[in-house]
Amino acid sequence: MAVRKPVERHTKQKDAVLQALRGCEDFVSAQDLHRQLAEQGERIGLATVYRQLNGLAANGRADTIRLNEQQMFRICDERGHHHHLVCEQCGRTVEIDPPDEQWLRRVAQEHGYTVSSHTLEVFGLCPECQENPERESNDL
């Protein structure tokens, strides 16, 4: 018996969240996205924004990371598996090439592991934040 995928409902709120997220270059929190939507005149609750973002992440349509103890979201390049270099201060994000797959398997094997999947996010400070440590978060 085949397992059926749940039907994904098409809603105005989902469209608004997806459109707003597509307009963000860097990772953004649900609170910041909610604020942007409110400033654009969208009437949508914060809980709905969280639910839509988590649904997009669960379906693989958005990437999510933890930054400064917040869950952050981003629509990324559709080219498949990729990794990020993320500024801990402003949130600027750059997609980077993944490490060599053979290196990952070798390291895992050295420690007695098998690899089923991997995620790599590299955190630090972007050049602008290194020059200006007072720079506000997401003040690009």
PDB file of N, CA, C and O in Angstrom, residues 83 97-107 115 118 120:
ATOM      1  N   HIS A  83      26.132  24.494   1.595  1.00  0.00           N
ATOM      2  CA  HIS A  83      26.481  24.890   2.956  1.00  0.00           C
ATOM      3  C   HIS A  83      26.598  26.405   3.026  1.00  0.00           C
ATOM      4  O   HIS A  83      26.595  27.075   1.991  1.00  0.00           O
ATOM      5  N   ASP A  97      30.927  25.982  -1.195  1.00  0.00           N
ATOM      6  CA  ASP A  97      31.017  24.618  -1.696  1.00  0.00           C
ATOM      7  C   ASP A  97      31.202  23.663  -0.524  1.00  0.00           C
ATOM      8  O   ASP A  97      31.902  23.976   0.441  1.00  0.00           O
ATOM      9  N   PRO A  98      30.592  22.487  -0.619  1.00  0.00           N
ATOM     10  CA  PRO A  98      30.725  21.520   0.470  1.00  0.00           C
ATOM     11  C   PRO A  98      32.116  20.913   0.515  1.00  0.00           C
ATOM     12  O   PRO A  98      32.841  20.930  -0.477  1.00  0.00           O
ATOM     13  N   PRO A  99      32.487  20.381   1.690  1.00  0.00           N
ATOM     14  CA  PRO A  99      33.766  19.664   1.759  1.00  0.00           C
ATOM     15  C   PRO A  99      33.688  18.417   0.887  1.00  0.00           C
ATOM     16  O   PRO A  99      32.610  17.941   0.562  1.00  0.00           O
ATOM     17  N   ASP A 100      34.836  17.914   0.530  1.00  0.00           N
ATOM     18  CA  ASP A 100      34.930  16.719  -0.283  1.00  0.00           C
ATOM     19  C   ASP A 100      34.214  15.556   0.405  1.00  0.00           C
ATOM     20  O   ASP A 100      34.448  15.280   1.582  1.00  0.00           O
ATOM     21  N   GLU A 101      33.345  14.879  -0.323  1.00  0.00           N
ATOM     22  CA  GLU A 101      32.562  13.762   0.229  1.00  0.00           C
ATOM     23  C   GLU A 101      33.468  12.643   0.744  1.00  0.00           C
ATOM     24  O   GLU A 101      33.182  12.013   1.749  1.00  0.00           O
ATOM     25  N   GLN A 102      34.595  12.410   0.073  1.00  0.00           N
ATOM     26  CA  GLN A 102      35.536  11.376   0.529  1.00  0.00           C
ATOM     27  C   GLN A 102      36.129  11.746   1.881  1.00  0.00           C
ATOM     28  O   GLN A 102      36.330  10.884   2.732  1.00  0.00           O
ATOM     29  N   TRP A 103      36.408  13.038   2.096  1.00  0.00           N
ATOM     30  CA  TRP A 103      36.928  13.488   3.385  1.00  0.00           C
ATOM     31  C   TRP A 103      35.917  13.209   4.482  1.00  0.00           C
ATOM     32  O   TRP A 103      36.274  12.699   5.556  1.00  0.00           O
ATOM     33  N   LEU A 104      34.651  13.512   4.232  1.00  0.00           N
ATOM     34  CA  LEU A 104      33.605  13.265   5.234  1.00  0.00           C
ATOM     35  C   LEU A 104      33.529  11.775   5.597  1.00  0.00           C
ATOM     36  O   LEU A 104      33.472  11.417   6.777  1.00  0.00           O
ATOM     37  N   ARG A 105      33.537  10.936   4.602  1.00  0.00           N
ATOM     38  CA  ARG A 105      33.440   9.486   4.851  1.00  0.00           C
ATOM     39  C   ARG A 105      34.688   8.962   5.573  1.00  0.00           C
ATOM     40  O   ARG A 105      34.585   8.125   6.453  1.00  0.00           O
ATOM     41  N   ARG A 106      35.862   9.479   5.201  1.00  0.00           N
ATOM     42  CA  ARG A 106      37.105   9.058   5.857  1.00  0.00           C
ATOM     43  C   ARG A 106      37.095   9.442   7.334  1.00  0.00           C
ATOM     44  O   ARG A 106      37.413   8.625   8.202  1.00  0.00           O
ATOM     45  N   VAL A 107      36.711  10.672   7.641  1.00  0.00           N
ATOM     46  CA  VAL A 107      36.656  11.123   9.032  1.00  0.00           C
ATOM     47  C   VAL A 107      35.642  10.294   9.820  1.00  0.00           C
ATOM     48  O   VAL A 107      35.913   9.863  10.946  1.00  0.00           O
ATOM     49  N   VAL A 115      28.102   7.533   7.415  1.00  0.00           N
ATOM     50  CA  VAL A 115      27.483   8.812   7.116  1.00  0.00           C
ATOM     51  C   VAL A 115      26.118   8.586   6.482  1.00  0.00           C
ATOM     52  O   VAL A 115      26.017   7.908   5.463  1.00  0.00           O
ATOM     53  N   HIS A 118      24.749  15.030   6.239  1.00  0.00           N
ATOM     54  CA  HIS A 118      25.590  15.995   6.931  1.00  0.00           C
ATOM     55  C   HIS A 118      25.084  17.411   6.676  1.00  0.00           C
ATOM     56  O   HIS A 118      24.395  17.673   5.697  1.00  0.00           O
ATOM     57  N   LEU A 120      26.649  21.524   7.238  1.00  0.00           N
ATOM     58  CA  LEU A 120      27.808  22.317   7.615  1.00  0.00           C
ATOM     59  C   LEU A 120      27.454  23.790   7.523  1.00  0.00           C
ATOM     60  O   LEU A 120      27.074  24.281   6.468  1.00  0.00           O
TER      61      LEU A 120
END
